[in-house]
Coordinates of C-alpha atoms in Angstrom, one line a residue:
M7 CA -52.4 56.9 142.5
A8 CA -49.3 58.5 144.4
K9 CA -45.9 58.6 142.4
G10 CA -45.0 55.8 144.2
N11 CA -47.2 53.2 143.5
I12 CA -47.2 54.2 140.8
Y13 CA -43.7 53.8 140.2
A14 CA -44.0 50.0 142.2
W15 CA -46.6 49.4 139.6
Y16 CA -44.7 49.9 136.4
V17 CA -41.6 47.7 137.8
C18 CA -44.0 44.7 138.8
M19 CA -45.3 44.7 135.2
V20 CA -41.9 44.6 133.7
V21 CA -41.0 41.8 135.9
A22 CA -44.5 40.4 135.3
T23 CA -43.8 39.9 131.8
T24 CA -40.8 37.8 131.8
M25 CA -44.1 35.4 132.3
I26 CA -44.3 36.2 128.0
L27 CA -41.4 33.7 127.6
Y28 CA -43.5 30.4 129.0
G29 CA -46.8 31.9 127.1
Y30 CA -44.7 32.2 124.2
D31 CA -42.7 29.6 124.1
S32 CA -45.7 27.4 125.7
S33 CA -47.8 27.9 122.4
T34 CA -45.2 28.1 119.8
F35 CA -44.5 24.0 120.1
N36 CA -48.3 23.9 120.4
A37 CA -49.1 25.5 116.8
V38 CA -46.0 24.7 114.8
Q39 CA -46.9 21.3 115.3
G40 CA -50.0 21.0 113.1
S41 CA -47.8 23.0 110.6
D42 CA -46.9 20.9 107.7
H43 CA -43.7 21.8 107.2
W44 CA -42.6 21.3 110.2
N45 CA -43.6 17.4 109.8
E46 CA -41.9 17.2 106.9
Y47 CA -39.1 19.3 107.9
F48 CA -38.6 16.9 110.7
H49 CA -40.0 13.7 108.9
Q50 CA -43.5 13.7 110.8
P51 CA -42.7 12.9 114.5
G52 CA -44.9 10.5 115.9
P53 CA -46.6 11.1 119.0
S54 CA -44.0 9.1 121.0
V55 CA -41.6 11.8 119.8
I56 CA -43.5 14.8 120.1
G57 CA -44.0 13.7 124.1
S58 CA -40.3 13.5 124.1
I59 CA -40.1 17.6 122.4
N60 CA -42.3 18.9 125.6
T61 CA -40.6 16.7 128.2
A62 CA -37.0 17.8 127.3
Y63 CA -38.3 21.6 127.8
T64 CA -39.7 20.4 130.8
V65 CA -37.5 18.7 132.5
G66 CA -35.1 21.3 131.5
G67 CA -36.9 23.8 133.1
I68 CA -37.3 21.5 136.0
L69 CA -33.4 21.3 135.9
A70 CA -32.5 24.8 136.0
G71 CA -35.2 25.9 138.7
V72 CA -33.8 23.8 141.0
L73 CA -30.2 24.0 140.9
F74 CA -29.3 27.0 139.2
S75 CA -32.5 30.1 140.3
A76 CA -32.4 30.2 143.3
P77 CA -28.3 30.4 143.7
I78 CA -28.0 32.8 141.5
S79 CA -31.1 34.6 142.8
D80 CA -29.6 34.3 146.0
N81 CA -26.3 35.7 145.3
F82 CA -26.3 38.4 142.4
G83 CA -30.3 39.9 142.7
R84 CA -33.6 39.0 141.9
R85 CA -32.9 40.9 138.2
W86 CA -30.1 39.1 137.5
A87 CA -31.6 35.9 137.5
I88 CA -34.1 37.1 135.4
I89 CA -31.4 38.1 132.8
V90 CA -29.1 35.2 132.4
G91 CA -32.8 33.4 132.1
C92 CA -33.3 35.4 129.1
V93 CA -29.9 35.1 127.4
I94 CA -30.3 31.4 127.2
V95 CA -33.3 32.0 125.6
I96 CA -32.3 33.8 122.7
I97 CA -29.2 31.7 122.4
S98 CA -31.8 28.5 122.0
T99 CA -34.4 30.1 119.9
F100 CA -31.7 30.1 116.9
I101 CA -30.4 26.5 117.9
S102 CA -34.0 25.4 117.4
T103 CA -34.9 27.5 114.5
F104 CA -31.8 26.4 112.2
T105 CA -30.8 23.1 113.3
P106 CA -30.9 20.6 110.6
R107 CA -33.6 18.7 109.2
N108 CA -32.7 16.7 113.2
I109 CA -35.3 16.3 115.2
G110 CA -32.2 15.8 118.2
G111 CA -31.4 19.4 116.8
F112 CA -34.6 20.6 117.7
I113 CA -34.9 19.0 120.9
A114 CA -32.1 20.5 122.1
G115 CA -33.0 24.1 121.8
R116 CA -36.7 22.7 123.4
A117 CA -34.0 21.7 126.7
L118 CA -31.8 25.2 126.2
V119 CA -35.3 27.0 126.4
G120 CA -36.3 25.2 129.1
I121 CA -33.6 25.8 131.2
G122 CA -33.9 29.4 130.6
Q123 CA -37.4 29.9 131.7
G124 CA -36.6 28.1 134.3
I125 CA -33.7 30.3 135.7
A126 CA -35.5 33.3 135.0
L127 CA -39.3 32.6 136.3
P128 CA -39.7 31.9 139.7
A129 CA -36.8 34.7 140.4
G130 CA -40.3 37.0 139.0
P131 CA -42.8 36.3 141.9
T132 CA -40.7 36.7 144.4
Y133 CA -38.9 40.0 143.0
I134 CA -42.9 41.1 142.8
S135 CA -43.8 39.7 146.1
E136 CA -40.8 41.9 147.6
I137 CA -41.7 44.8 145.7
A138 CA -45.4 45.3 145.3
P139 CA -47.5 46.7 148.5
A140 CA -49.2 44.3 150.4
E141 CA -52.7 45.9 149.8
S142 CA -52.0 45.8 146.0
R143 CA -49.8 42.9 145.7
G144 CA -52.7 39.8 144.6
K145 CA -54.0 42.5 142.5
I146 CA -50.1 43.3 140.9
M147 CA -49.1 39.5 140.3
S148 CA -53.0 38.5 138.4
F149 CA -50.9 40.7 135.4
W150 CA -47.8 37.6 135.8
Q151 CA -50.3 35.2 134.4
M152 CA -52.0 37.9 132.3
N153 CA -48.6 37.7 130.8
F154 CA -48.3 34.2 130.3
S155 CA -52.2 34.9 128.0
V156 CA -50.1 38.0 126.3
G157 CA -47.6 35.0 125.3
S158 CA -50.5 33.0 123.5
F159 CA -51.6 35.6 121.9
L160 CA -48.7 36.8 120.0
A161 CA -48.1 33.1 119.4
Y162 CA -51.5 32.2 118.3
W163 CA -51.8 34.9 115.9
I164 CA -48.6 35.0 114.3
N165 CA -48.9 31.3 113.9
Y166 CA -52.5 31.8 112.2
A167 CA -51.4 34.6 109.6
C168 CA -48.3 32.7 109.0
T169 CA -50.2 29.7 108.4
K170 CA -52.6 31.9 105.6
N171 CA -49.4 32.6 103.7
S172 CA -47.7 28.9 104.1
G173 CA -47.5 28.0 100.5
S174 CA -45.8 31.0 100.1
L175 CA -43.3 30.9 103.3
G176 CA -42.9 27.2 102.9
D177 CA -40.5 26.6 105.9
W178 CA -40.6 29.3 106.9
D179 CA -44.6 29.4 107.8
W180 CA -43.3 27.9 111.4
K181 CA -39.6 29.4 111.4
T182 CA -40.9 32.4 111.3
V183 CA -43.1 31.7 115.0
Q184 CA -40.1 30.1 116.4
M185 CA -38.4 33.6 115.4
F186 CA -40.3 36.1 116.8
Q187 CA -39.8 35.0 120.4
L188 CA -36.6 36.7 120.5
L189 CA -38.6 39.2 120.9
A190 CA -39.7 39.2 124.4
P191 CA -36.9 38.2 126.1
V192 CA -34.5 41.3 124.6
I193 CA -37.7 43.4 125.7
I194 CA -37.2 42.3 129.6
I195 CA -33.1 42.4 129.3
I196 CA -33.5 46.2 128.3
T197 CA -36.0 47.4 130.7
V198 CA -35.3 44.9 133.8
S199 CA -31.9 46.7 133.7
F200 CA -33.4 49.9 134.7
C201 CA -35.9 48.7 137.3
P202 CA -34.2 48.7 141.2
E203 CA -33.5 45.6 143.0
S204 CA -35.7 43.8 145.5
P205 CA -35.0 45.8 148.9
R206 CA -35.0 42.7 151.0
W207 CA -32.0 41.5 148.9
F208 CA -30.4 44.4 149.3
I209 CA -30.4 44.3 153.3
A210 CA -29.9 40.5 153.0
H211 CA -26.1 41.6 151.5
D212 CA -25.8 44.8 153.9
R213 CA -26.6 47.5 151.3
L214 CA -29.1 49.1 153.9
E215 CA -28.9 52.9 152.0
D216 CA -29.2 50.7 148.7
A217 CA -32.9 49.4 150.0
V218 CA -33.6 52.2 151.7
R219 CA -32.7 53.9 148.3
A220 CA -34.8 51.0 146.4
L221 CA -38.1 50.7 148.5
S222 CA -38.5 55.1 148.2
L223 CA -38.5 54.5 145.0
V224 CA -41.6 52.7 145.5
R225 CA -43.6 54.0 148.6
D226 CA -45.1 57.5 148.8
D227 CA -44.3 58.0 153.0
A228 CA -41.1 58.2 154.3
E229 CA -42.4 56.9 157.6
R230 CA -44.0 53.5 155.9
V231 CA -40.6 53.1 154.1
Q232 CA -38.6 53.2 157.7
N233 CA -41.2 51.0 159.0
E234 CA -40.7 48.8 156.4
I235 CA -37.3 48.5 156.5
S236 CA -37.2 47.9 160.0
D237 CA -39.3 44.7 159.4
I238 CA -37.4 43.7 156.9
K239 CA -34.5 44.1 159.0
R240 CA -35.5 42.5 162.0
A241 CA -37.4 39.7 160.4
L242 CA -33.8 38.2 158.4
Q243 CA -31.9 38.9 161.3
F244 CA -34.6 36.9 163.3
E245 CA -34.4 34.6 160.2
K246 CA -30.4 34.3 160.5
E247 CA -29.9 34.0 164.3
N248 CA -32.6 31.4 165.1
I249 CA -33.2 29.6 161.6
S250 CA -31.1 28.6 158.7
S251 CA -32.0 29.7 155.1
G252 CA -31.1 27.7 151.2
Y253 CA -33.1 24.7 150.5
S254 CA -32.1 22.4 153.7
A255 CA -34.1 24.9 155.6
L256 CA -37.1 24.3 153.9
W257 CA -37.2 20.6 155.7
K258 CA -36.2 22.0 159.3
D259 CA -38.9 24.2 160.3
K260 CA -42.7 22.3 160.4
S261 CA -44.1 25.0 159.1
V262 CA -41.9 26.1 156.2
R263 CA -42.3 22.2 155.6
K264 CA -46.2 22.1 155.6
R265 CA -46.3 25.0 153.4
L266 CA -43.9 24.2 150.8
Y267 CA -45.9 20.5 150.4
L268 CA -49.5 22.1 149.9
C269 CA -47.2 24.5 147.6
I270 CA -46.1 21.5 145.8
L271 CA -49.6 20.1 145.1
L272 CA -51.3 23.5 144.3
N273 CA -48.6 23.7 141.7
I274 CA -49.0 20.5 139.8
G275 CA -52.5 20.9 140.4
Q276 CA -52.8 23.7 137.9
Q277 CA -50.9 21.6 135.4
L278 CA -53.8 18.7 136.3
T279 CA -56.5 21.1 136.0
G280 CA -56.0 19.5 132.1
Q281 CA -55.2 23.7 131.2
G282 CA -51.1 22.1 130.2
S283 CA -52.4 19.9 127.7
L284 CA -55.1 21.8 126.5
N285 CA -52.1 24.1 126.1
N286 CA -49.9 22.4 124.6
Y287 CA -52.0 20.0 122.3
S288 CA -55.3 22.2 121.8
T289 CA -54.2 21.7 117.7
K290 CA -54.0 17.8 118.3
I291 CA -57.8 18.3 120.2
Y292 CA -59.8 20.4 117.8
Q293 CA -58.3 18.2 114.9
A294 CA -60.9 15.5 116.5
V295 CA -63.8 17.6 115.7
F296 CA -62.3 19.8 112.8
T297 CA -60.3 19.5 109.6
S298 CA -59.0 22.3 108.1
N299 CA -55.5 23.6 110.2
S300 CA -56.4 27.1 109.0
T301 CA -60.0 26.5 111.7
I302 CA -58.3 25.5 114.6
Q303 CA -55.4 27.3 114.0
L304 CA -58.1 30.6 114.4
I305 CA -59.6 28.9 117.5
N306 CA -56.6 28.9 119.1
A307 CA -56.1 32.1 118.2
L308 CA -59.3 33.9 119.9
N309 CA -58.3 31.7 122.3
G310 CA -55.6 33.7 123.1
T311 CA -57.3 37.2 123.2
L312 CA -60.0 36.2 125.0
G313 CA -57.4 34.2 127.7
I314 CA -55.7 38.2 128.2
I315 CA -59.3 39.1 128.8
F316 CA -60.5 36.3 131.6
T317 CA -57.2 36.4 133.5
L318 CA -57.8 40.8 134.1
N319 CA -60.9 39.0 136.3
A320 CA -58.1 38.3 139.0
T321 CA -57.2 41.9 139.2
W322 CA -60.7 42.9 140.7
T323 CA -61.6 39.5 142.6
V324 CA -58.3 38.8 144.0
D325 CA -57.6 41.1 146.3
R326 CA -61.6 41.3 147.3
F327 CA -62.8 38.3 147.5
G328 CA -59.3 36.2 148.3
R329 CA -57.5 33.7 146.6
R330 CA -59.7 30.6 148.5
F331 CA -62.8 31.7 146.5
L332 CA -61.0 32.1 143.3
F333 CA -59.7 28.1 143.6
L334 CA -63.1 27.3 144.7
V335 CA -65.0 28.6 141.9
G336 CA -62.0 27.8 139.7
A337 CA -62.5 24.5 140.1
V338 CA -66.1 24.0 140.0
G339 CA -66.4 25.4 136.6
M340 CA -63.5 23.7 135.7
A341 CA -64.8 20.1 135.9
I342 CA -68.3 21.8 134.9
C343 CA -66.5 22.3 130.8
M344 CA -64.8 18.9 131.4
L345 CA -67.6 16.8 131.8
T346 CA -70.0 18.8 129.8
A347 CA -67.2 18.9 126.7
A348 CA -66.5 15.1 127.0
A349 CA -70.2 14.5 127.2
V350 CA -71.0 16.3 124.0
V351 CA -68.1 14.6 121.8
T352 CA -68.1 10.9 122.8
E353 CA -72.1 11.0 123.7
T354 CA -73.3 12.6 119.7
P355 CA -73.3 10.7 116.7
G356 CA -70.7 10.1 114.4
S357 CA -66.5 8.7 114.9
L358 CA -63.9 11.0 115.4
S359 CA -62.3 9.3 112.4
D360 CA -64.8 10.7 110.3
G361 CA -65.1 13.9 111.9
K362 CA -67.3 15.1 114.0
S363 CA -70.8 17.7 112.7
R364 CA -70.0 21.3 112.8
S365 CA -72.2 21.8 115.4
V366 CA -70.7 19.4 117.7
G367 CA -66.7 21.3 117.0
I368 CA -68.5 24.7 117.9
A369 CA -69.8 23.2 121.2
T370 CA -66.7 21.9 121.6
A371 CA -64.4 25.3 121.0
F372 CA -67.2 27.0 123.5
L373 CA -66.5 25.0 126.6
M374 CA -62.9 25.1 125.7
F375 CA -63.2 28.7 126.4
L376 CA -65.4 28.3 129.0
F377 CA -62.5 26.1 131.0
A378 CA -60.3 28.8 129.8
F379 CA -62.8 31.6 131.4
F380 CA -62.9 29.3 135.0
F381 CA -59.5 29.1 135.1
K382 CA -57.3 32.4 134.0
P383 CA -58.1 34.3 137.1
S384 CA -58.4 31.4 139.6
W385 CA -56.1 28.3 138.9
G386 CA -53.6 30.7 136.6
A387 CA -53.1 33.7 138.1
T388 CA -54.1 32.2 141.8
V389 CA -51.7 30.2 142.1
W390 CA -48.9 32.1 140.8
I391 CA -50.1 35.0 143.5
W392 CA -50.6 32.5 146.7
T393 CA -47.0 30.5 145.7
G394 CA -45.0 34.0 145.8
E395 CA -46.3 35.7 149.4
I396 CA -46.6 32.6 151.8
F397 CA -42.8 31.3 152.3
S398 CA -40.4 34.1 154.5
M399 CA -37.1 35.2 152.6
N400 CA -34.4 33.1 153.7
V401 CA -36.7 29.9 151.5
R402 CA -38.6 32.7 149.4
N403 CA -36.3 31.7 146.5
Q404 CA -36.0 28.0 147.1
A405 CA -39.4 27.4 147.5
I406 CA -41.3 29.1 144.9
A407 CA -38.3 27.4 142.4
I408 CA -39.2 24.4 143.8
S409 CA -43.7 24.4 143.7
S410 CA -43.2 26.5 140.2
Q411 CA -40.9 23.4 138.6
A412 CA -43.8 20.7 140.2
Q413 CA -45.2 22.6 137.8
N414 CA -43.1 21.0 135.1
A415 CA -42.5 17.7 136.9
A416 CA -46.7 17.1 136.1
N417 CA -46.7 18.7 132.8
A418 CA -43.5 16.3 131.9
V419 CA -45.3 14.0 132.7
L420 CA -48.6 14.9 131.0
Q421 CA -46.3 15.7 127.7
Q422 CA -44.9 12.0 127.9
V423 CA -48.4 10.0 128.4
F424 CA -51.2 12.4 127.4
P425 CA -51.0 12.6 122.9
V426 CA -50.3 8.8 123.2
F427 CA -53.8 9.0 126.0
L428 CA -55.4 11.8 123.3
A429 CA -54.5 9.4 120.3
S430 CA -56.4 5.8 121.8
E431 CA -58.9 7.2 123.9
G432 CA -59.9 10.5 122.2
F433 CA -61.9 12.9 124.4
Y434 CA -62.5 10.3 127.1
A435 CA -59.4 12.0 128.5
M436 CA -61.6 15.0 129.3
Y437 CA -63.5 12.4 132.1
M438 CA -60.2 12.4 133.7
F439 CA -59.3 16.0 134.0
G440 CA -62.7 16.4 135.5
A441 CA -62.9 14.3 138.4
I442 CA -59.7 16.3 139.0
N443 CA -60.9 19.8 139.0
V444 CA -63.9 18.1 141.5
A445 CA -60.7 16.7 143.8
L446 CA -58.8 19.6 143.8
F447 CA -62.3 21.3 144.9
A448 CA -61.7 18.9 148.1
Y449 CA -57.8 20.1 148.7
V450 CA -58.6 23.8 148.5
W451 CA -61.4 23.5 150.5
F452 CA -59.8 21.7 153.9
F453 CA -56.1 22.6 153.6
I454 CA -55.4 25.8 152.1
A455 CA -55.4 29.1 154.2
E456 CA -56.5 32.3 152.9
T457 CA -53.9 34.8 152.6
K458 CA -55.6 38.4 151.8
N459 CA -54.6 41.8 153.1
V460 CA -51.1 39.9 154.7
G461 CA -48.2 41.3 155.0
I462 CA -45.2 38.8 153.7
E463 CA -43.1 39.6 157.3
E464 CA -46.1 38.0 158.7
M465 CA -47.3 35.6 156.5
D466 CA -45.9 33.0 158.5
A467 CA -47.9 33.4 162.1
I468 CA -51.0 31.9 159.3
F469 CA -48.9 29.0 158.8
G470 CA -48.5 28.2 162.3
G471 CA -44.5 29.8 162.2
A472 CA -42.9 32.2 164.5
N473 CA -43.8 35.9 162.6
H474 CA -40.6 37.2 162.3
V475 CA -40.9 40.5 162.7
Q476 CA -42.7 40.0 166.3
S477 CA -40.6 37.3 167.1
A478 CA -37.6 39.9 166.8
E479 CA -39.1 42.2 169.2
L480 CA -39.2 39.8 171.7
A481 CA -35.9 38.5 171.1
K482 CA -34.5 42.5 171.4
G483 CA -36.9 43.3 174.4
K484 CA -35.7 40.2 176.1
T485 CA -32.1 40.8 175.6
E486 CA -32.6 44.6 177.0
L487 CA -34.3 43.1 180.1
I488 CA -31.2 41.8 180.9
E489 CA -29.0 43.8 179.8
V490 CA -30.6 46.2 182.1
A491 CA -30.2 43.4 184.5
A492 CA -26.9 42.5 184.2
V493 CA -26.7 46.6 185.4
E494 CA -28.8 46.3 187.9
A495 CA -26.9 43.5 189.4
N496 CA -23.4 45.8 188.5
T497 CA -24.6 48.8 190.7
K498 CA -26.0 46.8 193.8
D499 CA -22.6 44.8 193.8
G500 CA -20.9 48.2 193.3
S501 CA -23.6 50.0 196.6
K502 CA -22.2 46.7 199.0
G503 CA -18.2 46.7 198.1
T504 CA -18.6 50.9 198.7
A505 CA -20.6 50.0 202.1

């Protein structure tokens, strides 16, 4: 691999670690809510309060993602959006860990975590899509979702170790898990500070020399650097002269509006697969078939470990077989797993209140692992890949912010409703997720376009819009023809005057 490509991979991997924030935090609360010390510390919160804690986190993410992420990213750079978000996560960690025995303080800390992540996360896919070479963009973006699994892996294994030593740790069996949340944002702030800014951001701010310097670091071929710089300049010039930017531009162009609707539904679908509920409530779900909290936390830890391996499947499939292939196969596999798990638990002897047999518990855990096998490389990694690559520069930050926060909006509803639904209906809830995955298969089949190996600046044409590079070239050609015609007309007029 050439030196420039190696550095492109490096900086993209650094930025992709931002997703560890999301993976660790979403798994942290799932882990700590099983702690007896946490429940005693906050006076045994019920299902509705548990739902409110998760809702505060997601609502914070939605508001920050829509209102603050894009303005910071557009005005100060993609790196600064990530850094600001990480600083807020650090502050929130101290609040949620050291709050007095008042659930309100813990909820406030969770909301602040959501705000920090809402600012940082949309900037990551934007940066990677603008730095990564087109031929390996999908492969690189797959590591974005893998780092969610890395975050889950860390949270679950740290929690498992704390659970095994719960007696000696006391309240620190959950506070230790919380405090380890500081590790990722500190590392991200340090490493991202030394990465180059996006060349597209530099050109958008009339810093051409900085753009050439930044792109030269991640490309080996000088001619390719000049060609990409030229394409970016023409595309941005076309967008500046012919279309607006910002949130208002999302609704003016029919092609952009279509992409936004498709992307919002795709991101909502990611949460409706059942993964969002599994990630936040697997402890509660497994309590229906396992009695030992230590066993449940071990299963969560193993699931987090396998999640990393499963996500890696996207790195060799997404650019080979395409985005649609992964979406379709993933939806079928997840539907089968959910429907089978529901049948195994609800149709076998024994009640959930009295506990199911060990074989039912093992079968359920296996099906949840198999669900992750299908989800991680498809609706986990590929949703982020597709979201990060289909929008043009003038609306990319805003569109990614809205689309990614659609995940949080869907998650907020599920987090508020699912714990109550699970408490009353048990594993019958899994039938609902199975049916949703069947519907998602149909949605992708009829509406989602393939974007494999399509250049970022050429993506508009796939969705019925104008190719910004070609349109800029045509506009330039027309301008040159008009100028030539004007010169010829002036020459003729001068000749007539002389005669």
